[in-house]
Amino acid sequence: PYALGADSDNASPSFDLWYQERHNDEISFGLHVKKTLHSVQSPFQRVDVFESTGFGRVLTLDGLMMCSDRDEFVYHEMISHVPLLVHRKPRRVLVIGGGDGGTLREVLRHDCVEEAVLCEIDSEVVDAARQYFPALAVGLNHPRAKIHIGDGVEFVKNSPKGEFDVVIVDSTDPIGPGVGLFSGEFYNQVKRILAPGGIVMAQCESPWENKFDLAKVYGNLKEAFTSVYSMVGTIPSYPYGYWSWGFASDVQHPFEKIDLERAKAIEKTTKYYNIDIHRGAFALPNFLRQKLAHV
Ligand code: AAT
């Protein structure tokens, strides 16, 4: 009848503990917390895991939502399958960030990928995923995955020219350790380590967030690559529920030549991605077209 306490299995959402992500000084998103599971301060950020009644287990970094059991599939499928199904034959893939393992899990569904290298700055994220997110950590434990703990900016700078077919920037927001992963200088280095025909796919925040300069980040991508496209998708637990990613390449169009044979096999295993979604994800509303008009 009364509040049972946040650690109780049948906690009532009317009472107890709530998590709130403050997107800015005006807008926030909240979840009822069933149980807090983990909280550590790493040298880079605060890492928390909790069980929510609405979205299952949740990973936050410095209090910001990174992934939830319920909707992580949208982000991880789109950031991975779109570039991998446009590239003719992706053999070597680099994931920067993504320490939860979700992107690796999707990348390694592609049998043509011989090795997927992950460069995550914070080992505490990898450890938390292994302990609390077994469905994501399958990617980290995959025999064709190679985990490197270090700064993605340095890793890219030190990688040989033409080393990767696809680079996926699965990074945090452009604050804290993630800042360098949105700069033009970084994207130029990414271009250097891509083999001919290479593609970069980068997490690019919500088009609704006016405090984040989307045109600047897409502009930085455009400094390095001849064709840059914005892709959008719906992720309920991320700010505004509406997300964008940047697809950049010197030669590839993001959906005119999808490898349909491989895509048909992949779409049998996915919960969000399918060939229609792939094509439709590049259809942008006018307010976003306008934001990117000068890119
Ligand atoms: N897979 C979806 C979750 C993320 S996590 C992004 C990861 O990038 C984090 O684990 C963070 O530690 C790592 N990271 C941040 N900066 C660097 C860096 N310089 N080098 C390598 N890894 C880094 C993405 C969330 C999307 C944003 C949601 N608001």
mmCIF file of C-alpha atoms and ligand atoms in Angstrom:
data_model
loop_
_atom_site.group_PDB
_atom_site.id
_atom_site.type_symbol
_atom_site.label_atom_id
_atom_site.label_comp_id
_atom_site.label_asym_id
_atom_site.label_seq_id
_atom_site.Cartn_x
_atom_site.Cartn_y
_atom_site.Cartn_z
ATOM 1 C CA PRO A 1 0.000 0.000 0.000
ATOM 2 C CA TYR A 2 2.841 2.430 0.723
ATOM 3 C CA ALA A 3 6.241 2.995 -0.899
ATOM 4 C CA LEU A 4 8.243 -0.192 -0.790
ATOM 5 C CA GLY A 5 11.715 1.278 -1.302
ATOM 6 C CA ALA A 6 13.745 1.540 -4.479
ATOM 7 C CA ASP A 7 15.451 -1.804 -4.000
ATOM 8 C CA SER A 8 12.245 -3.779 -3.759
ATOM 9 C CA ASP A 9 11.227 -5.937 -6.729
ATOM 10 C CA ASN A 10 7.667 -4.660 -6.628
ATOM 11 C CA ALA A 11 8.510 -1.028 -6.053
ATOM 12 C CA SER A 12 5.667 1.307 -6.930
ATOM 13 C CA PRO A 13 6.417 3.936 -9.586
ATOM 14 C CA SER A 14 4.361 6.432 -7.589
ATOM 15 C CA PHE A 15 7.011 6.648 -4.906
ATOM 16 C CA ASP A 16 10.660 5.752 -4.708
ATOM 17 C CA LEU A 17 13.589 6.863 -6.778
ATOM 18 C CA TRP A 18 13.548 8.537 -10.177
ATOM 19 C CA TYR A 19 16.383 9.176 -12.643
ATOM 20 C CA GLN A 20 16.281 12.360 -14.627
ATOM 21 C CA GLU A 21 18.477 13.302 -17.572
ATOM 22 C CA ARG A 22 18.580 17.060 -17.927
ATOM 23 C CA HIS A 23 19.138 17.717 -21.623
ATOM 24 C CA ASN A 24 19.648 21.415 -20.914
ATOM 25 C CA ASP A 25 18.290 23.998 -18.467
ATOM 26 C CA GLU A 26 14.774 23.615 -19.846
ATOM 27 C CA ILE A 27 14.036 19.990 -20.736
ATOM 28 C CA SER A 28 14.512 16.589 -19.099
ATOM 29 C CA PHE A 29 13.583 12.900 -19.410
ATOM 30 C CA GLY A 30 12.802 10.655 -16.434
ATOM 31 C CA LEU A 31 12.677 6.964 -15.530
ATOM 32 C CA HIS A 32 11.477 5.210 -12.411
ATOM 33 C CA VAL A 33 14.407 3.384 -10.799
ATOM 34 C CA LYS A 34 13.672 -0.111 -9.560
ATOM 35 C CA LYS A 35 17.183 -0.787 -8.294
ATOM 36 C CA THR A 36 20.572 0.872 -8.480
ATOM 37 C CA LEU A 37 23.201 -1.692 -9.462
ATOM 38 C CA HIS A 38 26.561 -0.005 -9.941
ATOM 39 C CA SER A 39 28.244 3.365 -9.516
ATOM 40 C CA VAL A 40 31.944 4.167 -9.973
ATOM 41 C CA GLN A 41 33.964 7.248 -10.746
ATOM 42 C CA SER A 42 36.533 6.406 -13.419
ATOM 43 C CA PRO A 43 39.404 8.743 -14.367
ATOM 44 C CA PHE A 44 37.171 9.978 -17.237
ATOM 45 C CA GLN A 45 33.587 10.010 -16.017
ATOM 46 C CA ARG A 46 31.023 8.714 -13.565
ATOM 47 C CA VAL A 47 29.663 5.303 -14.635
ATOM 48 C CA ASP A 48 26.234 4.200 -13.331
ATOM 49 C CA VAL A 49 24.019 1.200 -14.019
ATOM 50 C CA PHE A 50 20.456 0.913 -12.750
ATOM 51 C CA GLU A 51 17.400 -1.206 -13.356
ATOM 52 C CA SER A 52 14.419 0.856 -14.527
ATOM 53 C CA THR A 53 10.832 -0.386 -14.624
ATOM 54 C CA GLY A 54 10.171 1.219 -18.033
ATOM 55 C CA PHE A 55 13.356 0.585 -20.051
ATOM 56 C CA GLY A 56 15.115 -2.306 -18.288
ATOM 57 C CA ARG A 57 18.777 -1.878 -17.423
ATOM 58 C CA VAL A 58 20.289 1.498 -18.155
ATOM 59 C CA LEU A 59 23.914 2.669 -18.478
ATOM 60 C CA THR A 60 24.644 6.337 -17.834
ATOM 61 C CA LEU A 61 27.921 8.263 -18.107
ATOM 62 C CA ASP A 62 28.142 11.472 -16.069
ATOM 63 C CA GLY A 63 24.390 11.066 -15.596
ATOM 64 C CA LEU A 64 23.641 10.998 -19.348
ATOM 65 C CA MET A 65 21.853 8.070 -20.975
ATOM 66 C CA MET A 66 24.161 5.816 -23.012
ATOM 67 C CA CYS A 67 21.938 2.809 -23.564
ATOM 68 C CA SER A 68 18.952 0.916 -22.247
ATOM 69 C CA ASP A 69 17.951 -2.725 -22.670
ATOM 70 C CA ARG A 70 14.696 -1.716 -24.307
ATOM 71 C CA ASP A 71 15.863 0.515 -27.143
ATOM 72 C CA GLU A 72 19.628 0.016 -27.597
ATOM 73 C CA PHE A 73 18.938 -2.024 -30.737
ATOM 74 C CA VAL A 74 17.883 1.030 -32.750
ATOM 75 C CA TYR A 75 21.153 2.885 -32.235
ATOM 76 C CA HIS A 76 23.425 -0.134 -32.624
ATOM 77 C CA GLU A 77 21.719 -1.572 -35.702
ATOM 78 C CA MET A 78 21.591 1.730 -37.579
ATOM 79 C CA ILE A 79 25.141 2.874 -36.830
ATOM 80 C CA SER A 80 26.460 -0.534 -37.993
ATOM 81 C CA HIS A 81 24.327 -2.031 -40.760
ATOM 82 C CA VAL A 82 23.918 1.093 -42.880
ATOM 83 C CA PRO A 83 27.652 1.595 -43.604
ATOM 84 C CA LEU A 84 28.420 -2.134 -43.690
ATOM 85 C CA LEU A 85 25.695 -2.842 -46.265
ATOM 86 C CA VAL A 86 26.741 0.036 -48.504
ATOM 87 C CA HIS A 87 30.425 -0.897 -48.521
ATOM 88 C CA ARG A 88 31.115 -3.588 -51.161
ATOM 89 C CA LYS A 89 33.166 -5.834 -48.905
ATOM 90 C CA PRO A 90 33.978 -4.570 -45.421
ATOM 91 C CA ARG A 91 36.792 -6.675 -43.986
ATOM 92 C CA ARG A 92 38.322 -4.446 -41.340
ATOM 93 C CA VAL A 93 36.136 -2.252 -39.123
ATOM 94 C CA LEU A 94 37.135 0.220 -36.403
ATOM 95 C CA VAL A 95 34.693 1.256 -33.672
ATOM 96 C CA ILE A 96 35.670 4.291 -31.596
ATOM 97 C CA GLY A 97 33.937 4.475 -28.206
ATOM 98 C CA GLY A 98 31.129 1.918 -27.975
ATOM 99 C CA GLY A 99 32.595 0.233 -24.884
ATOM 100 C CA ASP A 100 29.232 -1.380 -24.113
ATOM 101 C CA GLY A 101 29.774 -3.793 -27.041
ATOM 102 C CA GLY A 102 26.446 -3.208 -28.832
ATOM 103 C CA THR A 103 27.998 -1.858 -32.028
ATOM 104 C CA LEU A 104 30.533 -4.714 -32.140
ATOM 105 C CA ARG A 105 27.692 -7.204 -31.751
ATOM 106 C CA GLU A 106 25.971 -5.813 -34.862
ATOM 107 C CA VAL A 107 29.200 -5.369 -36.887
ATOM 108 C CA LEU A 108 30.144 -8.997 -36.268
ATOM 109 C CA ARG A 109 26.837 -10.281 -37.647
ATOM 110 C CA HIS A 110 28.554 -9.644 -41.004
ATOM 111 C CA ASP A 111 30.596 -12.729 -41.892
ATOM 112 C CA CYS A 112 32.752 -10.736 -44.340
ATOM 113 C CA VAL A 113 34.199 -8.729 -41.416
ATOM 114 C CA GLU A 114 37.480 -10.408 -40.571
ATOM 115 C CA GLU A 115 38.315 -8.197 -37.620
ATOM 116 C CA ALA A 116 36.490 -5.491 -35.690
ATOM 117 C CA VAL A 117 38.728 -3.319 -33.516
ATOM 118 C CA LEU A 118 37.187 -1.354 -30.653
ATOM 119 C CA CYS A 119 38.995 1.643 -29.155
ATOM 120 C CA GLU A 120 37.255 2.698 -25.922
ATOM 121 C CA ILE A 121 38.812 5.244 -23.587
ATOM 122 C CA ASP A 122 37.286 3.919 -20.361
ATOM 123 C CA SER A 123 37.807 0.316 -19.180
ATOM 124 C CA GLU A 124 35.110 0.888 -16.526
ATOM 125 C CA VAL A 125 32.492 1.030 -19.318
ATOM 126 C CA VAL A 126 33.706 -2.287 -20.756
ATOM 127 C CA ASP A 127 33.722 -3.885 -17.279
ATOM 128 C CA ALA A 128 30.204 -2.611 -16.481
ATOM 129 C CA ALA A 129 28.896 -4.003 -19.812
ATOM 130 C CA ARG A 130 30.476 -7.396 -19.115
ATOM 131 C CA GLN A 131 28.905 -7.499 -15.677
ATOM 132 C CA TYR A 132 25.441 -6.016 -16.288
ATOM 133 C CA PHE A 133 24.664 -6.134 -20.029
ATOM 134 C CA PRO A 134 25.265 -9.678 -21.286
ATOM 135 C CA ALA A 135 23.247 -9.026 -24.460
ATOM 136 C CA LEU A 136 25.657 -6.212 -25.393
ATOM 137 C CA ALA A 137 28.848 -7.828 -24.091
ATOM 138 C CA VAL A 138 28.521 -10.699 -26.600
ATOM 139 C CA GLY A 139 30.116 -8.197 -29.003
ATOM 140 C CA LEU A 140 33.090 -7.641 -26.674
ATOM 141 C CA ASN A 141 33.644 -11.377 -26.221
ATOM 142 C CA HIS A 142 33.371 -12.259 -29.924
ATOM 143 C CA PRO A 143 36.401 -14.121 -31.349
ATOM 144 C CA ARG A 144 36.761 -11.596 -34.216
ATOM 145 C CA ALA A 145 36.655 -8.576 -31.848
ATOM 146 C CA LYS A 146 39.821 -6.899 -30.614
ATOM 147 C CA ILE A 147 39.492 -4.543 -27.638
ATOM 148 C CA HIS A 148 41.903 -1.655 -27.189
ATOM 149 C CA ILE A 149 41.619 0.683 -24.182
ATOM 150 C CA GLY A 150 42.772 4.189 -25.084
ATOM 151 C CA ASP A 151 41.837 7.550 -26.577
ATOM 152 C CA GLY A 152 40.245 7.248 -30.015
ATOM 153 C CA VAL A 153 41.935 10.441 -31.222
ATOM 154 C CA GLU A 154 45.383 9.010 -30.458
ATOM 155 C CA PHE A 155 44.494 5.569 -31.812
ATOM 156 C CA VAL A 156 43.455 7.005 -35.171
ATOM 157 C CA LYS A 157 46.550 9.245 -35.327
ATOM 158 C CA ASN A 158 48.776 6.209 -34.746
ATOM 159 C CA SER A 159 46.998 3.836 -37.158
ATOM 160 C CA PRO A 160 48.557 3.131 -40.572
ATOM 161 C CA LYS A 161 47.131 4.719 -43.726
ATOM 162 C CA GLY A 162 44.296 2.777 -45.391
ATOM 163 C CA GLU A 163 43.930 0.334 -42.496
ATOM 164 C CA PHE A 164 40.104 0.162 -42.231
ATOM 165 C CA ASP A 165 37.135 -0.196 -44.608
ATOM 166 C CA VAL A 166 34.592 1.305 -42.209
ATOM 167 C CA VAL A 167 35.129 3.521 -39.155
ATOM 168 C CA ILE A 168 32.209 3.895 -36.742
ATOM 169 C CA VAL A 169 32.392 6.757 -34.258
ATOM 170 C CA ASP A 170 30.165 5.510 -31.422
ATOM 171 C CA SER A 171 31.073 8.309 -29.061
ATOM 172 C CA THR A 172 29.618 10.191 -26.128
ATOM 173 C CA ASP A 173 28.250 13.684 -26.453
ATOM 174 C CA PRO A 174 30.709 16.457 -27.389
ATOM 175 C CA ILE A 175 31.593 17.167 -23.758
ATOM 176 C CA GLY A 176 34.359 15.643 -21.608
ATOM 177 C CA PRO A 177 36.470 12.925 -23.283
ATOM 178 C CA GLY A 178 34.240 12.934 -26.384
ATOM 179 C CA VAL A 179 35.039 16.517 -27.559
ATOM 180 C CA GLY A 180 37.987 15.587 -29.805
ATOM 181 C CA LEU A 181 35.889 13.020 -31.685
ATOM 182 C CA PHE A 182 33.814 15.750 -33.367
ATOM 183 C CA SER A 183 36.617 17.929 -34.785
ATOM 184 C CA GLY A 184 37.622 18.427 -38.430
ATOM 185 C CA GLU A 185 41.194 17.462 -37.590
ATOM 186 C CA PHE A 186 39.976 14.126 -36.210
ATOM 187 C CA TYR A 187 37.794 13.420 -39.271
ATOM 188 C CA ASN A 188 40.796 14.142 -41.516
ATOM 189 C CA GLN A 189 42.798 11.541 -39.623
ATOM 190 C CA VAL A 190 39.888 9.094 -39.975
ATOM 191 C CA LYS A 191 39.939 9.686 -43.721
ATOM 192 C CA ARG A 192 43.675 8.896 -43.796
ATOM 193 C CA ILE A 193 43.193 5.481 -42.142
ATOM 194 C CA LEU A 194 40.311 4.525 -44.462
ATOM 195 C CA ALA A 195 41.058 2.317 -47.470
ATOM 196 C CA PRO A 196 39.736 3.490 -50.891
ATOM 197 C CA GLY A 197 35.928 3.307 -50.900
ATOM 198 C CA GLY A 198 35.908 3.646 -47.104
ATOM 199 C CA ILE A 199 32.990 4.978 -45.067
ATOM 200 C CA VAL A 200 32.711 6.742 -41.723
ATOM 201 C CA MET A 201 29.517 6.712 -39.676
ATOM 202 C CA ALA A 202 29.439 9.052 -36.702
ATOM 203 C CA GLN A 203 27.015 9.602 -33.826
ATOM 204 C CA CYS A 204 25.783 13.190 -34.349
ATOM 205 C CA GLU A 205 23.302 14.036 -31.572
ATOM 206 C CA SER A 206 19.671 15.155 -31.712
ATOM 207 C CA PRO A 207 18.524 17.575 -34.430
ATOM 208 C CA TRP A 208 16.170 19.109 -31.827
ATOM 209 C CA GLU A 209 18.973 20.213 -29.494
ATOM 210 C CA ASN A 210 19.557 23.875 -30.274
ATOM 211 C CA LYS A 211 22.484 24.101 -27.875
ATOM 212 C CA PHE A 212 24.478 21.673 -29.979
ATOM 213 C CA ASP A 213 25.796 23.061 -33.263
ATOM 214 C CA LEU A 214 24.821 20.298 -35.668
ATOM 215 C CA ALA A 215 25.836 22.306 -38.749
ATOM 216 C CA LYS A 216 29.332 22.723 -37.306
ATOM 217 C CA VAL A 217 29.851 18.984 -36.745
ATOM 218 C CA TYR A 218 28.488 18.088 -40.187
ATOM 219 C CA GLY A 219 30.648 20.903 -41.544
ATOM 220 C CA ASN A 220 33.696 19.317 -39.892
ATOM 221 C CA LEU A 221 32.863 16.012 -41.610
ATOM 222 C CA LYS A 222 32.510 17.889 -44.899
ATOM 223 C CA GLU A 223 36.017 19.328 -44.457
ATOM 224 C CA ALA A 224 37.356 15.804 -44.799
ATOM 225 C CA PHE A 225 34.895 14.004 -47.112
ATOM 226 C CA THR A 226 33.245 14.927 -50.417
ATOM 227 C CA SER A 227 29.847 13.483 -49.592
ATOM 228 C CA VAL A 228 28.226 13.842 -46.192
ATOM 229 C CA TYR A 229 24.654 12.796 -45.425
ATOM 230 C CA SER A 230 22.574 12.947 -42.277
ATOM 231 C CA MET A 231 20.666 9.847 -41.173
ATOM 232 C CA VAL A 232 17.886 9.989 -38.561
ATOM 233 C CA GLY A 233 16.119 7.499 -36.320
ATOM 234 C CA THR A 234 13.902 7.261 -33.291
ATOM 235 C CA ILE A 235 15.432 6.388 -29.907
ATOM 236 C CA PRO A 236 12.925 6.975 -27.095
ATOM 237 C CA SER A 237 15.470 7.087 -24.241
ATOM 238 C CA TYR A 238 17.776 9.634 -25.923
ATOM 239 C CA PRO A 239 17.136 13.384 -25.763
ATOM 240 C CA TYR A 240 13.968 14.283 -27.736
ATOM 241 C CA GLY A 241 13.671 10.639 -28.866
ATOM 242 C CA TYR A 242 15.048 11.614 -32.282
ATOM 243 C CA TRP A 243 18.661 11.050 -33.233
ATOM 244 C CA SER A 244 21.078 11.739 -36.074
ATOM 245 C CA TRP A 245 24.220 10.156 -37.459
ATOM 246 C CA GLY A 246 26.584 11.425 -40.137
ATOM 247 C CA PHE A 247 27.429 9.170 -43.095
ATOM 248 C CA ALA A 248 30.573 10.354 -44.882
ATOM 249 C CA SER A 249 32.611 9.010 -47.759
ATOM 250 C CA ASP A 250 34.431 10.163 -50.871
ATOM 251 C CA VAL A 251 32.666 7.777 -53.212
ATOM 252 C CA GLN A 252 29.729 5.951 -51.650
ATOM 253 C CA HIS A 253 26.121 7.084 -51.700
ATOM 254 C CA PRO A 254 24.310 6.044 -48.501
ATOM 255 C CA PHE A 255 21.468 4.050 -50.101
ATOM 256 C CA GLU A 256 21.586 3.945 -53.930
ATOM 257 C CA LYS A 257 23.657 0.766 -53.982
ATOM 258 C CA ILE A 258 22.767 -1.234 -50.877
ATOM 259 C CA ASP A 259 24.117 -4.794 -51.119
ATOM 260 C CA LEU A 260 20.634 -6.288 -51.246
ATOM 261 C CA GLU A 261 21.685 -9.900 -50.900
ATOM 262 C CA ARG A 262 23.528 -9.268 -47.643
ATOM 263 C CA ALA A 263 20.861 -6.793 -46.465
ATOM 264 C CA LYS A 264 18.086 -9.373 -46.896
ATOM 265 C CA ALA A 265 19.990 -11.806 -44.692
ATOM 266 C CA ILE A 266 20.711 -9.142 -42.050
ATOM 267 C CA GLU A 267 17.138 -7.839 -41.885
ATOM 268 C CA LYS A 268 15.990 -11.288 -40.793
ATOM 269 C CA THR A 269 17.997 -10.841 -37.571
ATOM 270 C CA THR A 270 17.251 -7.191 -36.729
ATOM 271 C CA LYS A 271 14.558 -5.417 -34.704
ATOM 272 C CA TYR A 272 14.765 -1.955 -36.327
ATOM 273 C CA TYR A 273 16.884 -2.134 -39.473
ATOM 274 C CA ASN A 274 15.361 -3.227 -42.765
ATOM 275 C CA ILE A 275 15.982 -2.119 -46.352
ATOM 276 C CA ASP A 276 13.044 0.338 -46.364
ATOM 277 C CA ILE A 277 14.214 1.896 -43.078
ATOM 278 C CA HIS A 278 17.737 2.159 -44.523
ATOM 279 C CA ARG A 279 16.491 4.200 -47.484
ATOM 280 C CA GLY A 280 13.970 6.198 -45.429
ATOM 281 C CA ALA A 281 16.491 7.147 -42.733
ATOM 282 C CA PHE A 282 18.061 9.670 -45.122
ATOM 283 C CA ALA A 283 14.755 11.491 -45.727
ATOM 284 C CA LEU A 284 15.093 14.635 -43.625
ATOM 285 C CA PRO A 285 12.424 17.012 -42.310
ATOM 286 C CA ASN A 286 12.708 20.581 -43.587
ATOM 287 C CA PHE A 287 13.915 22.041 -40.285
ATOM 288 C CA LEU A 288 16.908 19.684 -40.395
ATOM 289 C CA ARG A 289 17.535 20.341 -44.096
ATOM 290 C CA GLN A 290 17.605 24.025 -43.243
ATOM 291 C CA LYS A 291 20.010 23.524 -40.358
ATOM 292 C CA LEU A 292 22.365 21.696 -42.719
ATOM 293 C CA ALA A 293 21.731 23.872 -45.786
ATOM 294 C CA HIS A 294 25.177 25.465 -45.756
ATOM 295 C CA VAL A 295 27.131 22.299 -45.042
HETATM 296 N N1 AAT B 1 26.895 2.462 -27.716
HETATM 297 C C1 AAT B 1 26.074 3.562 -27.321
HETATM 298 C C2 AAT B 1 26.658 4.301 -26.222
HETATM 299 C C3 AAT B 1 27.499 5.353 -26.376
HETATM 300 S S1 AAT B 1 28.840 5.220 -25.412
HETATM 301 C C4 AAT B 1 30.123 6.128 -26.082
HETATM 302 C C5 AAT B 1 31.457 5.687 -25.517
HETATM 303 O O1 AAT B 1 32.479 6.542 -26.025
HETATM 304 C C6 AAT B 1 31.597 5.735 -23.984
HETATM 305 O O2 AAT B 1 31.800 4.436 -23.488
HETATM 306 C C7 AAT B 1 32.812 6.636 -23.737
HETATM 307 O O3 AAT B 1 33.630 6.205 -22.655
HETATM 308 C C8 AAT B 1 33.538 6.533 -25.070
HETATM 309 N N2 AAT B 1 34.461 7.641 -25.369
HETATM 310 C C9 AAT B 1 34.302 8.952 -25.085
HETATM 311 N N3 AAT B 1 35.367 9.655 -25.513
HETATM 312 C C10 AAT B 1 36.216 8.775 -26.093
HETATM 313 C C11 AAT B 1 37.496 8.892 -26.725
HETATM 314 N N4 AAT B 1 38.102 10.079 -26.827
HETATM 315 N N5 AAT B 1 38.070 7.765 -27.223
HETATM 316 C C12 AAT B 1 37.463 6.556 -27.123
HETATM 317 N N6 AAT B 1 36.259 6.388 -26.519
HETATM 318 C C13 AAT B 1 35.637 7.481 -26.011
HETATM 319 C C14 AAT B 1 27.179 6.508 -27.248
HETATM 320 C C15 AAT B 1 26.164 7.400 -26.628
HETATM 321 C C16 AAT B 1 25.548 8.395 -27.544
HETATM 322 C C17 AAT B 1 25.111 9.687 -26.852
HETATM 323 C C18 AAT B 1 23.822 9.604 -26.150
HETATM 324 N N7 AAT B 1 23.394 10.871 -25.594
#
